[in-house]
């Protein structure tokens, strides 16, 4: 499923909330009940200072396990918190999101999209995800789904070593191998040279990752780290 990475500013959402999880037999009733109350009980109409007419389905306060509980909020975006009224208030955090655009049945298309999203290897924050309904069509709706992503990791080295944890960094005034031409420990580093010759930011972006050269350094008896740097490259790659 295709998506684009975008950066959003913080949004204030106002509406109704409930607690549920994807394995609960009454999940559909809980979420459907919120949508029913939101519109049929006049909640949507009563919310002041709405910024647009789009409805939001927000999922927050969960720990990343598909079976864990989370808070679902049916809401709309507002300019500020209402001074009166028993509303659920949610701040959709600013940051990076994967944006999916789907079309089709308002219920079935969304359910199918989330099933696929859960199977994708995305660097999710599990802090706040949300659906933004562009219209009120039930049969051929356009829905934008935003999945919160972790900030891009700062690449500290070519091989995956975390320079910020290196005890020699301050002593040798080393800025890390991505910021220097010649390492302080010798004339050159074969891993650094290999990455830069291939125009790779780090080893994890190489088609031969993890190669024999990287494994040799990662598992060296004296200077290796039992593959920790290889795992770090995998994190940066995501």
Coordinates of C-alpha atoms in Angstrom, one line a residue:
X1 CA 0.0 0.0 0.0
X2 CA 1.5 3.3 -1.1
X3 CA 2.0 6.2 1.3
X4 CA 3.9 9.5 1.6
X5 CA 5.9 10.9 4.5
X6 CA 4.6 14.3 5.7
X7 CA 5.1 16.6 8.6
X8 CA 2.1 17.9 10.5
X9 CA 1.7 20.8 12.9
X10 CA -0.1 20.1 16.2
X11 CA -3.9 19.9 16.0
X12 CA -6.6 20.2 18.7
X13 CA -9.4 17.7 18.3
X14 CA -12.6 17.8 20.3
X15 CA -15.2 15.0 20.5
X16 CA -16.0 11.8 22.4
X17 CA -13.8 9.0 23.6
X18 CA -13.9 5.4 24.8
X19 CA -11.4 2.7 25.6
X20 CA -11.3 -0.6 23.7
X21 CA -8.9 -3.0 21.8
X22 CA -8.8 -4.8 18.5
X23 CA -9.5 -8.2 20.1
X24 CA -12.6 -7.1 22.1
X25 CA -15.8 -8.7 20.8
X26 CA -17.6 -5.3 21.3
X27 CA -15.0 -3.1 19.6
X28 CA -17.3 -2.4 16.7
X29 CA -20.1 -1.5 19.0
X30 CA -17.9 0.8 21.1
X31 CA -16.5 2.7 18.1
X32 CA -19.8 2.7 16.2
X33 CA -21.6 4.0 19.3
X34 CA -19.2 6.9 19.5
X35 CA -19.8 7.9 15.8
X36 CA -23.6 7.6 16.4
X37 CA -23.5 9.8 19.5
X38 CA -21.2 12.3 17.8
X39 CA -23.7 13.0 15.0
X40 CA -27.1 12.0 16.3
X41 CA -26.8 13.5 19.8
X42 CA -25.7 16.8 18.3
X43 CA -22.1 16.7 19.6
X44 CA -20.6 17.6 16.3
X45 CA -23.0 20.5 15.8
X46 CA -22.3 21.9 19.2
X47 CA -18.5 22.0 19.1
X48 CA -17.4 25.6 18.7
X49 CA -14.7 27.1 16.4
X50 CA -14.4 24.1 14.1
X51 CA -11.6 24.6 11.6
X52 CA -13.2 22.5 8.9
X53 CA -16.1 20.0 8.3
X54 CA -13.9 16.8 8.3
X55 CA -14.4 14.2 11.0
X56 CA -11.5 12.5 12.7
X57 CA -11.2 9.0 14.1
X58 CA -8.2 9.1 16.5
X59 CA -6.3 6.2 18.2
X60 CA -4.0 7.0 21.1
X61 CA -2.6 5.8 24.4
X62 CA -1.6 2.3 23.4
X63 CA 1.7 0.4 23.7
X64 CA 2.3 -0.8 20.1
X65 CA 0.8 -4.3 20.6
X66 CA -2.2 -4.9 18.3
X67 CA -3.9 -6.7 21.2
X68 CA -3.5 -3.9 23.7
X69 CA -6.1 -1.4 24.8
X70 CA -6.2 2.0 23.3
X71 CA -8.3 5.2 23.4
X72 CA -10.4 5.9 20.4
X73 CA -11.7 9.5 19.9
X74 CA -14.3 10.5 17.4
X75 CA -13.8 14.2 16.9
X76 CA -13.3 17.2 14.7
X77 CA -10.5 19.7 14.6
X78 CA -11.1 23.0 16.5
X79 CA -9.2 26.2 17.0
X80 CA -9.1 25.9 20.8
X81 CA -10.4 23.9 23.7
X82 CA -14.1 24.6 24.4
X83 CA -14.6 26.5 27.6
X84 CA -17.8 24.6 28.3
X85 CA -19.1 21.2 27.6
X86 CA -18.2 17.6 28.6
X87 CA -15.9 16.9 25.6
X88 CA -12.9 14.7 25.1
X89 CA -9.9 16.8 24.1
X90 CA -6.9 15.4 22.2
X91 CA -3.8 17.1 21.0
X92 CA -2.6 15.4 17.8
X93 CA 1.1 15.9 18.2
X94 CA 3.2 17.6 15.6
X95 CA 5.7 15.4 13.7
X96 CA 6.2 12.9 10.9
X97 CA 3.3 10.8 9.7
X98 CA 2.8 8.2 7.0
X99 CA -0.2 9.4 5.0
X100 CA -2.4 6.8 3.2
X101 CA -5.2 7.8 0.9
X102 CA -8.0 5.2 0.5
X103 CA -11.3 5.1 -1.3
X104 CA -14.3 2.9 -1.0
X105 CA -16.8 1.8 1.6
X106 CA -16.4 3.9 4.7
X107 CA -16.2 0.9 7.1
X108 CA -14.8 -1.9 5.0
X109 CA -12.1 0.1 3.2
X110 CA -10.8 1.6 6.5
X111 CA -10.7 -1.9 8.2
X112 CA -8.8 -3.4 5.3
X113 CA -6.3 -0.5 5.2
X114 CA -5.6 -0.9 8.9
X115 CA -5.1 -4.6 8.6
X116 CA -2.4 -4.0 6.0
X117 CA -0.8 -1.1 7.9
X118 CA -0.4 -3.4 11.0
X119 CA 1.5 -5.8 8.8
X120 CA 3.9 -3.1 7.5
X121 CA 7.4 -2.5 8.9
X122 CA 6.9 1.2 9.8
X123 CA 8.9 3.0 12.5
X124 CA 5.7 3.9 14.3
X125 CA 5.5 6.0 17.5
X126 CA 2.3 4.3 18.7
X127 CA 1.5 7.7 20.2
X128 CA -1.3 8.9 17.9
X129 CA -2.7 7.7 14.6
X130 CA -5.9 9.0 13.0
X131 CA -8.3 8.9 10.1
X132 CA -9.5 12.0 8.5
X133 CA -12.8 11.6 6.6
X134 CA -12.9 14.0 3.6
X135 CA -16.7 13.6 3.0
X136 CA -19.7 11.8 4.3
X137 CA -20.2 9.3 1.5
X138 CA -20.7 5.8 2.9
X139 CA -20.2 3.8 -0.3
X140 CA -17.4 5.8 -2.0
X141 CA -15.6 7.8 0.7
X142 CA -12.2 9.3 0.6
X143 CA -10.3 8.8 3.8
X144 CA -6.8 9.9 4.7
X145 CA -5.1 7.8 7.3
X146 CA -2.1 9.2 9.2
X147 CA 0.2 6.9 11.1
X148 CA 2.7 8.6 13.5
X149 CA 6.3 7.9 12.8
X150 CA 9.4 8.3 14.9
X151 CA 11.8 11.1 14.0
X152 CA 14.5 10.3 11.6
X153 CA 17.4 8.8 13.5
X154 CA 20.6 10.8 13.5
X155 CA 23.2 8.8 11.7
X156 CA 26.3 8.8 13.8
X157 CA 28.7 6.5 11.9
X158 CA 29.0 4.4 8.8
X159 CA 29.2 1.0 10.5
X160 CA 26.5 1.5 13.1
X161 CA 28.7 2.4 16.1
X162 CA 27.0 5.0 18.3
X163 CA 29.7 7.7 18.5
X164 CA 27.7 9.5 21.2
X165 CA 28.6 6.5 23.5
X166 CA 32.3 6.4 22.6
X167 CA 34.6 7.1 25.5
X168 CA 37.3 8.4 23.2
X169 CA 35.1 11.0 21.5
X170 CA 35.8 14.0 23.8
X171 CA 39.4 12.9 24.5
X172 CA 40.3 12.8 20.8
X173 CA 37.9 15.7 19.8
X174 CA 36.3 13.4 17.3
X175 CA 33.0 14.5 15.6
X176 CA 32.2 11.1 14.4
X177 CA 33.2 9.4 11.2
X178 CA 30.3 11.0 9.2
X179 CA 31.8 14.4 9.9
X180 CA 35.5 13.8 9.5
X181 CA 37.7 12.7 6.6
X182 CA 40.3 10.8 8.5
X183 CA 39.6 8.8 11.6
X184 CA 41.8 9.5 14.7
X185 CA 42.8 5.8 15.1
X186 CA 44.6 5.5 11.7
X187 CA 45.0 6.6 8.2
X188 CA 41.6 5.2 7.1
X189 CA 38.7 2.9 8.0
X190 CA 37.8 0.3 5.4
X191 CA 34.1 0.3 6.4
X192 CA 33.9 4.1 6.2
X193 CA 35.8 4.2 2.9
X194 CA 33.5 1.5 1.4
X195 CA 30.3 3.3 2.4
X196 CA 31.5 6.6 1.0
X197 CA 32.8 5.1 -2.2
X198 CA 29.3 3.6 -2.8
X199 CA 27.6 6.9 -1.7
X200 CA 25.9 5.1 1.2
X201 CA 25.0 7.0 4.3
X202 CA 25.6 3.9 6.4
X203 CA 26.1 0.2 5.9
X204 CA 22.4 -0.6 6.4
X205 CA 21.7 1.1 3.1
X206 CA 24.0 -1.2 1.1
X207 CA 22.6 -4.0 -1.0
X208 CA 25.3 -6.3 0.5
X209 CA 24.4 -5.6 4.1
X210 CA 25.6 -7.1 6.3
X211 CA 28.8 -7.9 4.3
X212 CA 31.8 -10.0 5.3
X213 CA 33.8 -6.8 6.1
X214 CA 31.2 -5.4 8.5
X215 CA 30.8 -8.8 10.2
X216 CA 34.6 -9.0 10.6
X217 CA 34.6 -5.8 12.5
X218 CA 31.4 -6.4 14.4
X219 CA 32.5 -9.7 15.8
X220 CA 36.2 -9.0 16.2
X221 CA 37.4 -10.6 19.5
X222 CA 39.1 -7.4 20.8
X223 CA 37.3 -4.5 19.2
X224 CA 33.9 -6.0 18.2
X225 CA 30.5 -5.5 19.9
X226 CA 28.9 -8.9 19.2
X227 CA 26.9 -7.4 16.3
X228 CA 25.4 -4.4 18.1
X229 CA 26.5 -2.1 15.3
X230 CA 24.7 -4.3 12.7
X231 CA 21.5 -4.1 14.7
X232 CA 21.9 -0.3 14.9
X233 CA 22.2 -0.1 11.1
X234 CA 18.9 -2.0 10.8
X235 CA 17.3 0.7 13.0
X236 CA 18.7 3.5 10.9
X237 CA 17.6 1.8 7.8
X238 CA 14.0 1.8 9.0

